[in-house]
mmCIF file with all atom_site columns, C-alpha atoms in Angstrom:
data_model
loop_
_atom_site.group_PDB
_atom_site.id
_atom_site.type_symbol
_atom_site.label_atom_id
_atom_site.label_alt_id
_atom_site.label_comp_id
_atom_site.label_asym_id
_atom_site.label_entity_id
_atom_site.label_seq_id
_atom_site.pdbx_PDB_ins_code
_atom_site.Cartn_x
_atom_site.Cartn_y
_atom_site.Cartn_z
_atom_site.occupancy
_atom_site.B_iso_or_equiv
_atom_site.pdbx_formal_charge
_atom_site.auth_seq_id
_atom_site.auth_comp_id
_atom_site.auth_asym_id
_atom_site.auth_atom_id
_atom_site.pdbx_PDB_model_num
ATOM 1  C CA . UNK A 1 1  ? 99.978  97.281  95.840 1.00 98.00 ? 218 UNK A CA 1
ATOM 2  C CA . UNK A 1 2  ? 103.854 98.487  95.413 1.00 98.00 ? 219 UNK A CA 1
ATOM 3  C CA . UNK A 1 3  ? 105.907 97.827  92.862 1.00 98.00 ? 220 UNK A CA 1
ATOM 4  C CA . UNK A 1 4  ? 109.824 98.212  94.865 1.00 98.00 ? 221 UNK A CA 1
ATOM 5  C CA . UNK A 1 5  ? 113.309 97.656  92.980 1.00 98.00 ? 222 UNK A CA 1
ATOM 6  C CA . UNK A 1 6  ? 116.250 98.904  94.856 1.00 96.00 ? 223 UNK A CA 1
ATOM 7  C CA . UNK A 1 7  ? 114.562 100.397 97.949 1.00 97.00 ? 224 UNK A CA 1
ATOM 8  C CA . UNK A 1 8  ? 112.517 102.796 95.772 1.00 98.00 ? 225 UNK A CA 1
ATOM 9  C CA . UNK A 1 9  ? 108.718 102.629 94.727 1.00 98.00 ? 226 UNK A CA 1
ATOM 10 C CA . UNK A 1 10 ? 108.519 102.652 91.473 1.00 98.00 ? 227 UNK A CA 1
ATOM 11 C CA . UNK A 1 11 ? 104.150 102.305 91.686 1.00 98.00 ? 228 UNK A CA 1
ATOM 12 C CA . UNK A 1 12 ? 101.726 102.317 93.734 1.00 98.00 ? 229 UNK A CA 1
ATOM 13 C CA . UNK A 1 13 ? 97.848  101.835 93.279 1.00 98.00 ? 230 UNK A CA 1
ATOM 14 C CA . UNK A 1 14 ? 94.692  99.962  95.307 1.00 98.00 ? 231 UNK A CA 1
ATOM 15 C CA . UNK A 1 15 ? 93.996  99.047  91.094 1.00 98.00 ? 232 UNK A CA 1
ATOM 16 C CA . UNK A 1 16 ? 96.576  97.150  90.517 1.00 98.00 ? 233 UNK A CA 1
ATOM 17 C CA . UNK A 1 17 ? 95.106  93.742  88.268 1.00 97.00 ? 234 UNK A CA 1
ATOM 18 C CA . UNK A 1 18 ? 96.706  89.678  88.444 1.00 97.00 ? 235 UNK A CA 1
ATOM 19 C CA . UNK A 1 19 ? 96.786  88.283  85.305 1.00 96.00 ? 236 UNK A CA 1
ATOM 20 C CA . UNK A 1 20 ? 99.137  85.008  84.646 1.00 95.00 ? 237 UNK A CA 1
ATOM 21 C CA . UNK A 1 21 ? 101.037 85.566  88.241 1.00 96.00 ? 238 UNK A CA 1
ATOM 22 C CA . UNK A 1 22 ? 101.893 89.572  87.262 1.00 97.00 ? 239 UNK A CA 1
ATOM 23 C CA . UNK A 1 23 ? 100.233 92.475  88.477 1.00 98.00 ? 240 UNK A CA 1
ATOM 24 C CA . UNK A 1 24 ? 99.907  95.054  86.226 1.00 98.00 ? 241 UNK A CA 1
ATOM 25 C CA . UNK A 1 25 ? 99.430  98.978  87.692 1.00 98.00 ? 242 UNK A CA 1
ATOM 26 C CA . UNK A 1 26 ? 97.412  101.854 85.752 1.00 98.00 ? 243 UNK A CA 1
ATOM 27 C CA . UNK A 1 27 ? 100.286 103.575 84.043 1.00 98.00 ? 244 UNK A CA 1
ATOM 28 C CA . UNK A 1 28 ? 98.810  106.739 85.922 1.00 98.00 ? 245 UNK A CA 1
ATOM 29 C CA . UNK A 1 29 ? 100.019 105.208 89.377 1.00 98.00 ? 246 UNK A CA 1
ATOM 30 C CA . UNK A 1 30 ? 103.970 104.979 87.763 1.00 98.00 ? 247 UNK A CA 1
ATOM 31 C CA . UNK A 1 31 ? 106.322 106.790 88.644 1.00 98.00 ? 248 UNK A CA 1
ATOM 32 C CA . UNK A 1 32 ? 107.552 107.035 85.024 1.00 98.00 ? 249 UNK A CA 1
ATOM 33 C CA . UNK A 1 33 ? 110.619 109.365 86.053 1.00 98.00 ? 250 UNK A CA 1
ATOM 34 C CA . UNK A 1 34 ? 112.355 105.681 86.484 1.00 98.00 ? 251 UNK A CA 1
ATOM 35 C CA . UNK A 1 35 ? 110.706 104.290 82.896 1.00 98.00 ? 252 UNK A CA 1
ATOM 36 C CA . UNK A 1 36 ? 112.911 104.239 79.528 1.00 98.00 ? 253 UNK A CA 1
ATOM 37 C CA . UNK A 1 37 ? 111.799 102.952 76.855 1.00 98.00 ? 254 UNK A CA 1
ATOM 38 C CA . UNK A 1 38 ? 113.711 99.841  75.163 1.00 98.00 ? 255 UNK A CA 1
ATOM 39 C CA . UNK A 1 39 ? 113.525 98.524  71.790 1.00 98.00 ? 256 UNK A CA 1
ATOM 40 C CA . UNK A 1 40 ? 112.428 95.098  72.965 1.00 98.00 ? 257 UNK A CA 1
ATOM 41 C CA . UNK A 1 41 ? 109.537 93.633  72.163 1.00 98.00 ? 258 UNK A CA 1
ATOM 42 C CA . UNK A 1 42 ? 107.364 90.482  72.699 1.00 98.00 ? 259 UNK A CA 1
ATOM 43 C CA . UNK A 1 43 ? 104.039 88.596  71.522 1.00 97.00 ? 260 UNK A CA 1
ATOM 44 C CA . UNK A 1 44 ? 101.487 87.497  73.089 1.00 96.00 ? 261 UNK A CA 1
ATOM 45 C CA . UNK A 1 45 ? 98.520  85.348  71.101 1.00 95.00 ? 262 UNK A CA 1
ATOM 46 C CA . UNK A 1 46 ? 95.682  86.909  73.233 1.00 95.00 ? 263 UNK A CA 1
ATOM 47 C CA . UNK A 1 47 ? 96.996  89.971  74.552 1.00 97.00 ? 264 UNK A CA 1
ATOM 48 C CA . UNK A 1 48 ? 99.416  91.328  71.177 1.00 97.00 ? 265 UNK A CA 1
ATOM 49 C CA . UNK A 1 49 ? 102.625 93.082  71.055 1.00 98.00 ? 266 UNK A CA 1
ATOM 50 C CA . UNK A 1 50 ? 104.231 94.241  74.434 1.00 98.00 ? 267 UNK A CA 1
ATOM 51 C CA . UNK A 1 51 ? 106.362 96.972  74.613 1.00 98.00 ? 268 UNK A CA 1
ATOM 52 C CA . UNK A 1 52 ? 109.785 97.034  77.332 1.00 98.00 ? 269 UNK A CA 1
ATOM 53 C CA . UNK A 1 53 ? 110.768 99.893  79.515 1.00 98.00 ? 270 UNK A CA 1
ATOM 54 C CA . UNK A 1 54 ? 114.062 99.933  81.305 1.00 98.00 ? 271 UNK A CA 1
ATOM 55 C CA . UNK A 1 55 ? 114.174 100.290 84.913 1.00 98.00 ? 272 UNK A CA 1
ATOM 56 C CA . UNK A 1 56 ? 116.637 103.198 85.888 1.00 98.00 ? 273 UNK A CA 1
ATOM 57 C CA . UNK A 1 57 ? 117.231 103.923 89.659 1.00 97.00 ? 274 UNK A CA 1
ATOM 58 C CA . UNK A 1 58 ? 120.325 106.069 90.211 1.00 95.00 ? 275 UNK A CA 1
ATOM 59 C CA . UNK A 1 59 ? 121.780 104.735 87.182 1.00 97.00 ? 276 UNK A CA 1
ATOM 60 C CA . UNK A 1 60 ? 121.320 100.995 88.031 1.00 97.00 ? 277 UNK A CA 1
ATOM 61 C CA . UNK A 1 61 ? 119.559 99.688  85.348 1.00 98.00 ? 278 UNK A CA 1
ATOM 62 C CA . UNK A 1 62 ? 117.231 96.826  85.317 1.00 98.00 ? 279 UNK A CA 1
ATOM 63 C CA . UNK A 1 63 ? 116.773 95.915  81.659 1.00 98.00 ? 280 UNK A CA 1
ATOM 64 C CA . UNK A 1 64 ? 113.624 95.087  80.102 1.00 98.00 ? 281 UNK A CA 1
ATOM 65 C CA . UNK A 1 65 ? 112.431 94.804  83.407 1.00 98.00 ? 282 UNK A CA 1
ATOM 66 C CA . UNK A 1 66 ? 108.825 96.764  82.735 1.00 98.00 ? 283 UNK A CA 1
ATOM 67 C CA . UNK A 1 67 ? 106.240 95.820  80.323 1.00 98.00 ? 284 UNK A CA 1
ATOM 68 C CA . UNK A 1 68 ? 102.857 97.112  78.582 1.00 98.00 ? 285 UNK A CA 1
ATOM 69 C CA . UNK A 1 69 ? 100.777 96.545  75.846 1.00 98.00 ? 286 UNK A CA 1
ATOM 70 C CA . UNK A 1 70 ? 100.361 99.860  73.540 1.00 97.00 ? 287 UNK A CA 1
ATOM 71 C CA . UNK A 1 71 ? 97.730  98.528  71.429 1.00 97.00 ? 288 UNK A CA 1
ATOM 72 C CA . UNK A 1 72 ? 96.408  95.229  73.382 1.00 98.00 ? 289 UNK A CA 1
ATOM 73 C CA . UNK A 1 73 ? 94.057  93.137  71.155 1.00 96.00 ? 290 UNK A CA 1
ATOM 74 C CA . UNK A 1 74 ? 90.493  92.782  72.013 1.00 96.00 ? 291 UNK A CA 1
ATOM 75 C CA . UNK A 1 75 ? 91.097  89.924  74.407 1.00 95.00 ? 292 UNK A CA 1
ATOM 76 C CA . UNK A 1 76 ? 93.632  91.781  76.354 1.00 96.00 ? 293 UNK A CA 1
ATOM 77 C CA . UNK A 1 77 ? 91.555  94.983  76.637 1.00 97.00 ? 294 UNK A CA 1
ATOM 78 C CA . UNK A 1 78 ? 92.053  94.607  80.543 1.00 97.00 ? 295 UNK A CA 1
ATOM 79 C CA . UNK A 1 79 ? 95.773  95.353  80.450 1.00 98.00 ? 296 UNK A CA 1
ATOM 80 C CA . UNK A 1 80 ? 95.430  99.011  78.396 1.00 97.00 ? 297 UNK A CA 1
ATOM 81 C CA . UNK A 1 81 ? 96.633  101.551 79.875 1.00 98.00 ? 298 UNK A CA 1
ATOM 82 C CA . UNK A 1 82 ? 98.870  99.508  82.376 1.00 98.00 ? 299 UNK A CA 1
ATOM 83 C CA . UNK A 1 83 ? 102.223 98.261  83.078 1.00 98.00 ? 300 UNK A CA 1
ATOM 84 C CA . UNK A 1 84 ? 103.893 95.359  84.884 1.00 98.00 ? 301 UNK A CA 1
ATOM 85 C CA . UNK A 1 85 ? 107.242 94.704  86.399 1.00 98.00 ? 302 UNK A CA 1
ATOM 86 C CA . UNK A 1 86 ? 109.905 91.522  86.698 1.00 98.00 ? 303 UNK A CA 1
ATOM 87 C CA . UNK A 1 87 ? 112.732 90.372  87.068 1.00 98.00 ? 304 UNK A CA 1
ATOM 88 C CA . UNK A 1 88 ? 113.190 91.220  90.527 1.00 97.00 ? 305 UNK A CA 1
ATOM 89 C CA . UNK A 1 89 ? 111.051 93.542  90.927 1.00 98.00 ? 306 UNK A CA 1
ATOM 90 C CA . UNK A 1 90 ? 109.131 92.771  94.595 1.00 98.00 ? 307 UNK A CA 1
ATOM 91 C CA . UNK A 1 91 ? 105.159 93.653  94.246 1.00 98.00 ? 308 UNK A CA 1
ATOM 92 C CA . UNK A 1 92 ? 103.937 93.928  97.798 1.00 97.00 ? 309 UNK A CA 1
ATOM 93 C CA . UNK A 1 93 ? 100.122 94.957  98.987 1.00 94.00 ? 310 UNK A CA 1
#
């Protein structure tokens, strides 16, 4: 799977997960070079707090655009260590 925004890959992995219609990468297959971290944040009753990254390609930014769960609750134990993307963001296999 790919993860593409703007003609550029922003991950790649053969581990990439579907969970509610999103596929979320190991954060080691992101290229986090295109990552910054934003102050948004969102909760989840199963999975816990999710933290926002910023998509930044050549200075286009995609806000808010990235997601992961820094400390996911036991019930979202599967999504550690992993990130998914939106708005607009095309995930191809």
């Amino acid at each position: 799977m790919r993860a593409i925004w703007k003609g550029t890959t922003i991950a790649e992995s053969d581990d990439a997960i579907k969970l509610e219609g999103f596929y979320y990468f190991p954060r080691s297959s992101v290229k986090m070079e295109y990552l910054k971290e934003s102050s948004h944040r969102t909760f989840c009753p199963w999975k816990g707090t999710a933290s926002f990254y910023d998509v930044d390609i050549n200075g286009d930014i995609n806000k808010d655009s990235a997601w992961y769960y820094p400390t996911p609750s036991e019930r979202g134990a599967m999504v550690k260590d992993r990130i998914a993307f939106w708005k607009g963001i095309v995930v191809l296999p």
